[in-house]
Structures are given as structure tokens and as C-alpha cells.
PDB file of C-alpha atoms in Angstrom:
ATOM      1  CA  MET A 117    -141.087-190.256 -16.415  1.00  0.00           C
ATOM      2  CA  THR A 118    -138.603-188.594 -18.748  1.00  0.00           C
ATOM      3  CA  ILE A 119    -138.853-189.408 -22.431  1.00  0.00           C
ATOM      4  CA  GLU A 120    -135.996-188.546 -24.710  1.00  0.00           C
ATOM      5  CA  PHE A 121    -136.357-187.472 -28.315  1.00  0.00           C
ATOM      6  CA  ASP A 122    -134.019-187.903 -31.252  1.00  0.00           C
ATOM      7  CA  LYS A 123    -132.683-185.034 -33.344  1.00  0.00           C
ATOM      8  CA  ASN A 124    -135.779-185.161 -35.542  1.00  0.00           C
ATOM      9  CA  GLY A 125    -138.111-184.760 -32.579  1.00  0.00           C
ATOM     10  CA  TYR A 126    -139.378-188.360 -32.342  1.00  0.00           C
ATOM     11  CA  ALA A 127    -139.763-190.161 -29.014  1.00  0.00           C
ATOM     12  CA  LEU A 128    -137.210-192.896 -28.285  1.00  0.00           C
ATOM     13  CA  SER A 129    -139.557-194.623 -25.867  1.00  0.00           C
ATOM     14  CA  SER A 130    -143.210-194.743 -24.872  1.00  0.00           C
ATOM     15  CA  GLY A 131    -144.862-193.405 -21.718  1.00  0.00           C
ATOM     16  CA  TYR A 132    -146.613-190.503 -20.087  1.00  0.00           C
ATOM     17  CA  MET A 133    -144.998-187.103 -19.968  1.00  0.00           C
ATOM     18  CA  SER A 134    -145.851-183.475 -19.186  1.00  0.00           C
ATOM     19  CA  VAL A 135    -146.561-181.405 -22.294  1.00  0.00           C
ATOM     20  CA  HIS A 136    -147.316-177.672 -22.465  1.00  0.00           C
ATOM     21  CA  ARG A 137    -149.879-176.428 -24.945  1.00  0.00           C
ATOM     22  CA  SER A 138    -150.674-173.069 -26.505  1.00  0.00           C
ATOM     23  CA  ASP A 139    -153.767-171.773 -28.246  1.00  0.00           C
ATOM     24  CA  PRO A 140    -153.398-172.235 -32.039  1.00  0.00           C
ATOM     25  CA  GLU A 141    -154.557-168.683 -32.775  1.00  0.00           C
ATOM     26  CA  THR A 142    -153.500-166.500 -29.846  1.00  0.00           C
ATOM     27  CA  LYS A 143    -150.470-168.589 -28.767  1.00  0.00           C
ATOM     28  CA  ARG A 144    -151.631-168.181 -25.162  1.00  0.00           C
ATOM     29  CA  TRP A 145    -150.327-170.836 -22.782  1.00  0.00           C
ATOM     30  CA  LEU A 146    -153.118-173.292 -21.952  1.00  0.00           C
ATOM     31  CA  GLY A 147    -151.266-175.175 -19.230  1.00  0.00           C
ATOM     32  CA  ALA A 148    -149.423-178.446 -18.783  1.00  0.00           C
ATOM     33  CA  HIS A 149    -151.028-181.836 -19.447  1.00  0.00           C
ATOM     34  CA  ASN A 150    -149.946-185.424 -18.975  1.00  0.00           C
ATOM     35  CA  GLU A 151    -149.998-187.125 -22.335  1.00  0.00           C
ATOM     36  CA  PHE A 152    -149.039-190.568 -23.530  1.00  0.00           C
ATOM     37  CA  MET A 153    -146.220-190.457 -26.039  1.00  0.00           C
ATOM     38  CA  SER A 154    -145.642-193.475 -28.284  1.00  0.00           C
ATOM     39  CA  VAL A 155    -142.205-194.391 -29.475  1.00  0.00           C
ATOM     40  CA  GLY A 156    -141.448-192.941 -32.894  1.00  0.00           C
ATOM     41  CA  THR A 157    -143.998-190.103 -32.612  1.00  0.00           C
ATOM     42  CA  GLY A 158    -143.466-186.403 -32.109  1.00  0.00           C
ATOM     43  CA  LEU A 159    -145.233-183.640 -30.245  1.00  0.00           C
ATOM     44  CA  ALA A 160    -148.574-182.440 -31.578  1.00  0.00           C
ATOM     45  CA  PRO A 161    -148.777-178.947 -33.090  1.00  0.00           C
ATOM     46  CA  ASN A 162    -148.722-176.156 -30.486  1.00  0.00           C
ATOM     47  CA  SER A 163    -147.253-178.543 -27.898  1.00  0.00           C
ATOM     48  CA  TYR A 164    -143.939-178.021 -26.144  1.00  0.00           C
ATOM     49  CA  LEU A 165    -141.645-179.728 -23.662  1.00  0.00           C
ATOM     50  CA  ASP A 166    -140.802-176.484 -21.892  1.00  0.00           C
ATOM     51  CA  GLY A 167    -143.280-174.251 -20.107  1.00  0.00           C
ATOM     52  CA  PRO A 168    -143.344-170.681 -18.806  1.00  0.00           C
ATOM     53  CA  LYS A 169    -141.103-169.895 -15.873  1.00  0.00           C
ATOM     54  CA  GLY A 170    -142.955-168.223 -13.041  1.00  0.00           C
ATOM     55  CA  ASP A 171    -146.175-166.232 -12.795  1.00  0.00           C
ATOM     56  CA  SER A 172    -147.142-164.022 -15.710  1.00  0.00           C
ATOM     57  CA  GLY A 173    -148.311-161.266 -13.332  1.00  0.00           C
ATOM     58  CA  ASP A 174    -151.459-159.153 -13.292  1.00  0.00           C
ATOM     59  CA  SER A 175    -152.876-158.163 -16.679  1.00  0.00           C
ATOM     60  CA  TYR A 176    -150.354-160.364 -18.491  1.00  0.00           C
ATOM     61  CA  ALA A 177    -150.445-163.821 -20.052  1.00  0.00           C
ATOM     62  CA  TRP A 178    -147.773-166.255 -21.158  1.00  0.00           C
ATOM     63  CA  CYS A 179    -147.683-166.702 -24.910  1.00  0.00           C
ATOM     64  CA  ARG A 180    -145.374-168.367 -27.392  1.00  0.00           C
ATOM     65  CA  ASP A 181    -143.186-165.797 -29.122  1.00  0.00           C
ATOM     66  CA  SER A 182    -143.296-165.045 -32.844  1.00  0.00           C
ATOM     67  CA  ASP A 183    -140.331-167.363 -33.514  1.00  0.00           C
ATOM     68  CA  ASP A 184    -142.031-170.168 -31.579  1.00  0.00           C
ATOM     69  CA  ALA A 185    -138.787-170.508 -29.638  1.00  0.00           C
ATOM     70  CA  ASP A 186    -139.724-169.417 -26.122  1.00  0.00           C
ATOM     71  CA  TRP A 187    -142.475-168.114 -23.851  1.00  0.00           C
ATOM     72  CA  CYS A 188    -143.009-164.374 -23.414  1.00  0.00           C
ATOM     73  CA  ARG A 189    -145.312-162.161 -21.355  1.00  0.00           C
ATOM     74  CA  VAL A 190    -148.047-160.383 -23.308  1.00  0.00           C
ATOM     75  CA  GLU A 191    -150.498-157.816 -21.981  1.00  0.00           C
ATOM     76  CA  ASP A 192    -153.860-159.427 -21.304  1.00  0.00           C
ATOM     77  CA  HIS A 193    -156.899-157.199 -20.823  1.00  0.00           C
ATOM     78  CA  CYS A 194    -159.434-159.608 -22.324  1.00  0.00           C
ATOM     79  CA  GLY A 195    -162.889-159.208 -20.814  1.00  0.00           C
ATOM     80  CA  LYS A 196    -162.215-155.679 -19.613  1.00  0.00           C
ATOM     81  CA  THR A 197    -164.120-152.639 -20.855  1.00  0.00           C
ATOM     82  CA  ALA A 198    -162.245-149.842 -22.610  1.00  0.00           C
ATOM     83  CA  TYR A 199    -163.598-146.408 -23.474  1.00  0.00           C
ATOM     84  CA  GLY A 200    -162.928-144.385 -26.619  1.00  0.00           C
ATOM     85  CA  LYS A 201    -161.014-141.236 -25.737  1.00  0.00           C
ATOM     86  CA  ALA A 202    -162.774-139.283 -28.473  1.00  0.00           C
ATOM     87  CA  THR A 203    -166.260-140.810 -28.223  1.00  0.00           C
ATOM     88  CA  ARG A 204    -166.511-142.261 -24.679  1.00  0.00           C
ATOM     89  CA  ALA A 205    -168.027-145.346 -26.344  1.00  0.00           C
ATOM     90  CA  LYS A 206    -167.594-148.692 -24.579  1.00  0.00           C
ATOM     91  CA  MET A 207    -165.616-151.511 -26.143  1.00  0.00           C
ATOM     92  CA  GLU A 208    -164.989-154.959 -24.693  1.00  0.00           C
ATOM     93  CA  ILE A 209    -161.400-156.080 -25.177  1.00  0.00           C
ATOM     94  CA  THR A 210    -161.254-159.491 -26.832  1.00  0.00           C
ATOM     95  CA  GLU A 211    -157.653-159.750 -28.016  1.00  0.00           C
ATOM     96  CA  LEU A 212    -154.302-160.023 -26.285  1.00  0.00           C
ATOM     97  CA  GLY A 213    -151.947-157.082 -26.401  1.00  0.00           C
ATOM     98  CA  PRO A 214    -151.746-153.467 -25.255  1.00  0.00           C
ATOM     99  CA  ILE A 215    -154.840-151.323 -25.032  1.00  0.00           C
ATOM    100  CA  PRO A 216    -155.204-149.264 -28.250  1.00  0.00           C
ATOM    101  CA  ASP A 217    -153.899-145.713 -27.929  1.00  0.00           C
ATOM    102  CA  THR A 218    -157.380-144.491 -28.809  1.00  0.00           C
ATOM    103  CA  HIS A 219    -158.890-146.107 -25.705  1.00  0.00           C
ATOM    104  CA  THR A 220    -158.507-146.167 -21.932  1.00  0.00           C
ATOM    105  CA  LEU A 221    -159.654-148.437 -19.106  1.00  0.00           C
ATOM    106  CA  LEU A 222    -160.733-145.387 -17.099  1.00  0.00           C
ATOM    107  CA  ALA A 223    -164.485-144.871 -17.304  1.00  0.00           C
ATOM    108  CA  PRO A 224    -165.788-141.348 -17.916  1.00  0.00           C
ATOM    109  CA  ILE A 225    -167.779-139.941 -15.022  1.00  0.00           C
ATOM    110  CA  SER A 226    -170.382-138.165 -17.140  1.00  0.00           C
ATOM    111  CA  PRO A 227    -171.547-138.083 -20.790  1.00  0.00           C
ATOM    112  CA  PHE A 228    -169.835-134.711 -21.115  1.00  0.00           C
ATOM    113  CA  ASP A 229    -166.299-135.633 -20.041  1.00  0.00           C
ATOM    114  CA  SER A 230    -163.382-135.074 -22.402  1.00  0.00           C
ATOM    115  CA  TRP A 231    -160.075-136.926 -22.308  1.00  0.00           C
ATOM    116  CA  ASN A 232    -156.913-135.101 -21.248  1.00  0.00           C
ATOM    117  CA  GLU A 233    -154.120-137.050 -22.952  1.00  0.00           C
ATOM    118  CA  GLN A 234    -151.341-135.296 -21.101  1.00  0.00           C
ATOM    119  CA  ALA A 235    -152.824-135.871 -17.649  1.00  0.00           C
ATOM    120  CA  GLN A 236    -154.332-139.234 -18.641  1.00  0.00           C
ATOM    121  CA  ILE A 237    -157.658-138.412 -16.992  1.00  0.00           C
ATOM    122  CA  TRP A 238    -161.233-137.512 -17.912  1.00  0.00           C
ATOM    123  CA  GLU A 239    -162.164-133.888 -17.336  1.00  0.00           C
ATOM    124  CA  PRO A 240    -165.662-132.364 -17.285  1.00  0.00           C
ATOM    125  CA  ASP A 241    -166.541-130.423 -20.436  1.00  0.00           C
ATOM    126  CA  SER A 242    -168.832-127.690 -19.149  1.00  0.00           C
ATOM    127  CA  THR A 243    -169.337-126.252 -22.642  1.00  0.00           C
ATOM    128  CA  ALA A 244    -170.577-129.556 -24.051  1.00  0.00           C
ATOM    129  CA  GLU A 245    -172.837-130.061 -21.029  1.00  0.00           C
ATOM    130  CA  GLN A 246    -174.340-126.586 -21.412  1.00  0.00           C
ATOM    131  CA  GLN A 247    -174.923-127.122 -25.139  1.00  0.00           C
ATOM    132  CA  ALA A 248    -176.665-130.437 -24.470  1.00  0.00           C
ATOM    133  CA  LYS A 249    -178.952-128.876 -21.868  1.00  0.00           C
ATOM    134  CA  LEU A 250    -179.739-125.995 -24.215  1.00  0.00           C
ATOM    135  CA  LYS A 251    -180.595-128.373 -27.044  1.00  0.00           C
ATOM    136  CA  ALA A 252    -182.854-130.443 -24.775  1.00  0.00           C
ATOM    137  CA  ALA A 253    -184.630-127.341 -23.450  1.00  0.00           C
ATOM    138  CA  LYS A 254    -185.213-125.928 -26.937  1.00  0.00           C
ATOM    139  CA  THR A 255    -186.568-129.271 -28.131  1.00  0.00           C
ATOM    140  CA  GLU A 256    -188.997-129.392 -25.207  1.00  0.00           C
ATOM    141  CA  GLN A 257    -190.046-125.807 -25.826  1.00  0.00           C
ATOM    142  CA  SER A 258    -190.709-126.517 -29.510  1.00  0.00           C
ATOM    143  CA  THR A 259    -192.804-129.563 -28.605  1.00  0.00           C
ATOM    144  CA  ARG A 260    -194.902-127.570 -26.135  1.00  0.00           C
ATOM    145  CA  LEU A 261    -195.358-124.689 -28.575  1.00  0.00           C
ATOM    146  CA  ALA A 262    -196.475-127.080 -31.310  1.00  0.00           C
ATOM    147  CA  ASN A 263    -199.035-128.575 -28.937  1.00  0.00           C
ATOM    148  CA  ALA A 264    -200.310-125.120 -27.987  1.00  0.00           C
ATOM    149  CA  ASN A 265    -200.586-124.115 -31.645  1.00  0.00           C
ATOM    150  CA  GLN A 266    -202.586-127.240 -32.369  1.00  0.00           C
ATOM    151  CA  GLN A 267    -205.115-126.490 -29.611  1.00  0.00           C
ATOM    152  CA  ILE A 268    -205.405-122.850 -30.679  1.00  0.00           C
ATOM    153  CA  ALA A 269    -205.893-123.869 -34.328  1.00  0.00           C
ATOM    154  CA  ILE A 270    -208.856-126.016 -33.274  1.00  0.00           C
ATOM    155  CA  LEU A 271    -210.486-123.509 -30.907  1.00  0.00           C
ATOM    156  CA  LYS A 272    -209.965-120.145 -32.650  1.00  0.00           C
ATOM    157  CA  PRO A 273    -212.133-120.722 -35.777  1.00  0.00           C
ATOM    158  CA  ALA A 274    -215.023-121.856 -33.595  1.00  0.00           C
ATOM    159  CA  VAL A 275    -214.691-118.881 -31.269  1.00  0.00           C
ATOM    160  CA  ASP A 276    -214.295-116.412 -34.160  1.00  0.00           C
ATOM    161  CA  GLY A 277    -217.254-118.009 -35.945  1.00  0.00           C
ATOM    162  CA  GLY A 278    -219.482-117.692 -32.906  1.00  0.00           C
ATOM    163  CA  TYR A 279    -220.311-121.383 -32.655  1.00  0.00           C
ATOM    164  CA  ALA A 280    -217.870-122.437 -29.914  1.00  0.00           C
ATOM    165  CA  LYS A 281    -219.070-123.744 -26.578  1.00  0.00           C
ATOM    166  CA  PRO A 282    -219.053-121.043 -23.880  1.00  0.00           C
ATOM    167  CA  GLU A 283    -216.281-122.778 -21.936  1.00  0.00           C
ATOM    168  CA  HIS A 284    -214.148-123.016 -25.071  1.00  0.00           C
ATOM    169  CA  LYS A 285    -213.896-119.228 -25.303  1.00  0.00           C
ATOM    170  CA  GLN A 286    -211.986-119.158 -22.032  1.00  0.00           C
ATOM    171  CA  LEU A 287    -210.051-122.266 -23.049  1.00  0.00           C
ATOM    172  CA  LEU A 288    -208.829-120.471 -26.182  1.00  0.00           C
ATOM    173  CA  ALA A 289    -207.634-117.556 -24.080  1.00  0.00           C
ATOM    174  CA  ASP A 290    -205.905-119.956 -21.685  1.00  0.00           C
ATOM    175  CA  TRP A 291    -204.052-121.660 -24.521  1.00  0.00           C
ATOM    176  CA  GLN A 292    -203.061-118.336 -26.073  1.00  0.00           C
ATOM    177  CA  ARG A 293    -201.713-117.218 -22.712  1.00  0.00           C
ATOM    178  CA  CYS A 294    -199.875-120.535 -22.315  1.00  0.00           C
ATOM    179  CA  ARG A 295    -198.276-120.119 -25.753  1.00  0.00           C
ATOM    180  CA  TYR A 296    -197.135-116.620 -24.888  1.00  0.00           C
ATOM    181  CA  GLU A 297    -195.660-117.756 -21.549  1.00  0.00           C
ATOM    182  CA  LEU A 298    -193.779-120.544 -23.353  1.00  0.00           C
ATOM    183  CA  THR A 299    -191.933-117.933 -25.411  1.00  0.00           C
ATOM    184  CA  LEU A 300    -190.762-116.272 -22.170  1.00  0.00           C
ATOM    185  CA  VAL A 301    -189.282-119.394 -20.576  1.00  0.00           C
ATOM    186  CA  PRO A 302    -185.750-118.748 -21.999  1.00  0.00           C
ATOM    187  CA  GLU A 303    -185.702-115.513 -19.962  1.00  0.00           C
ATOM    188  CA  GLN A 304    -185.836-117.458 -16.691  1.00  0.00           C
ATOM    189  CA  LEU A 305    -182.754-117.650 -14.467  1.00  0.00           C
ATOM    190  CA  GLY A 306    -182.907-121.454 -14.562  1.00  0.00           C
ATOM    191  CA  TRP A 307    -182.742-121.673 -18.374  1.00  0.00           C
ATOM    192  CA  PRO A 308    -181.693-124.042 -19.878  1.00  0.00           C
ATOM    193  CA  ALA A 309    -180.788-126.369 -17.009  1.00  0.00           C
ATOM    194  CA  GLU A 310    -184.009-126.083 -14.985  1.00  0.00           C
ATOM    195  CA  PRO A 311    -186.761-124.437 -17.031  1.00  0.00           C
ATOM    196  CA  GLN A 312    -190.115-123.909 -15.356  1.00  0.00           C
ATOM    197  CA  TRP A 313    -192.843-124.654 -17.889  1.00  0.00           C
ATOM    198  CA  PRO A 314    -196.303-123.043 -17.644  1.00  0.00           C
ATOM    199  CA  ALA A 315    -199.162-125.335 -16.778  1.00  0.00           C
ATOM    200  CA  GLU A 316    -201.066-126.528 -19.821  1.00  0.00           C
ATOM    201  CA  PRO A 317    -204.859-125.977 -20.003  1.00  0.00           C
ATOM    202  CA  GLU A 318    -207.241-128.781 -20.784  1.00  0.00           C
ATOM    203  CA  LYS A 319    -206.843-130.192 -24.275  1.00  0.00           C
ATOM    204  CA  VAL A 320    -209.683-130.317 -26.769  1.00  0.00           C
ATOM    205  CA  ILE A 321    -208.329-133.519 -28.288  1.00  0.00           C
TER     206      ILE A 321
END
């Protein structure tokens, strides 16, 4: 049924008709609905007699334009995950529109990738990867050295004082040897990517 409206936008008759709606905030087209229109009433806010023409296409949505005069295609990446070009941090896209220039939909392959803006791709950053491995190896070495120092600090006074258990004399020597070998680990060919740590002796505590 076709219902005509006067120049002020009020229905000249009553009946059901197809009305297109848009989201009040995003202006996204919500579809067409059959609504009952009473004579002398007008369309509800964000309701229109005309609808979008055709399919919006992939990654696009129909929205009402800024003048509220027609429908236009707007980029729609809502629900997708974008990645910061500088930080590689994830961000879920929740708003209509183009992807921010600071982000990309391409996921980095590793935590050490850097973004090539000209080529529009992620590239491996071997320097950053090497620095991360070196930092991790040094942290592990410091932890192991601190543990060795703790065991030696417990055993040495007893051995020097002559009141240590017989087996603790050898244990002190084992820990001192372990501590020395820990200082040599950076000289290995596999440092810092694949360090081979010396076996730790039995702990006193």
C-alpha cells in the first residue's frame, strides 16, 4: 500500500507501509520494516521512505549521510582486529569508518616485526629480536648467579669455621665451580639464543 504525505510530512491516509530505519548514533541502515502509519502523523526520527540502492559491498555499510538527505557507503570493519604499526598491540574496531592510519588489519608474524609503511607489510626486526634474547639470557644468568651466591654464603662460613658436615665441603666446591662456569656461559657459541647452563648442585635450603 502506498501512503502519500503532505508538504509538512504528515500522512494523508492510514495503513501499513515500508519504512527504512537507521541507528540513531551511527546512522547505519537497520533495514526496512512494515509499520502502521496513522493519518495526520509523520515518520518517527531516523525513519525514511527511501532505502539504500543495492548491496553495500564487502567491508562497507549503508549509512545516512551528514545532511540526512541520502544513503552513502561507509567503511565497516567493526568486529575486526587491528594492530598498532608502532606497538603491534591489538585493538578491536568498534566504530564505522576507515581504519586509523596508525593501525593495520595485517597481523604481525612475530613479537619482533616492524611495520614497513612504504611496502605496507610487517618485516622481521632481527636487531630487536637479538636484543630481547640477550636481555632474557642476562636475566637468567643473574638469577642463577644470585642462587649460587646464596648457597656459597651459607656453606663457606661453616667450611671455613671447621664445623661443616663432611659432604658440605665438597658441596661448597661444587657451588663455587658452578658459579665460575656461569660467568663463562656468554662465551658459548649459542649465546644468547641457546645458552647451555651448568648443572646446579644440591641446594642446602
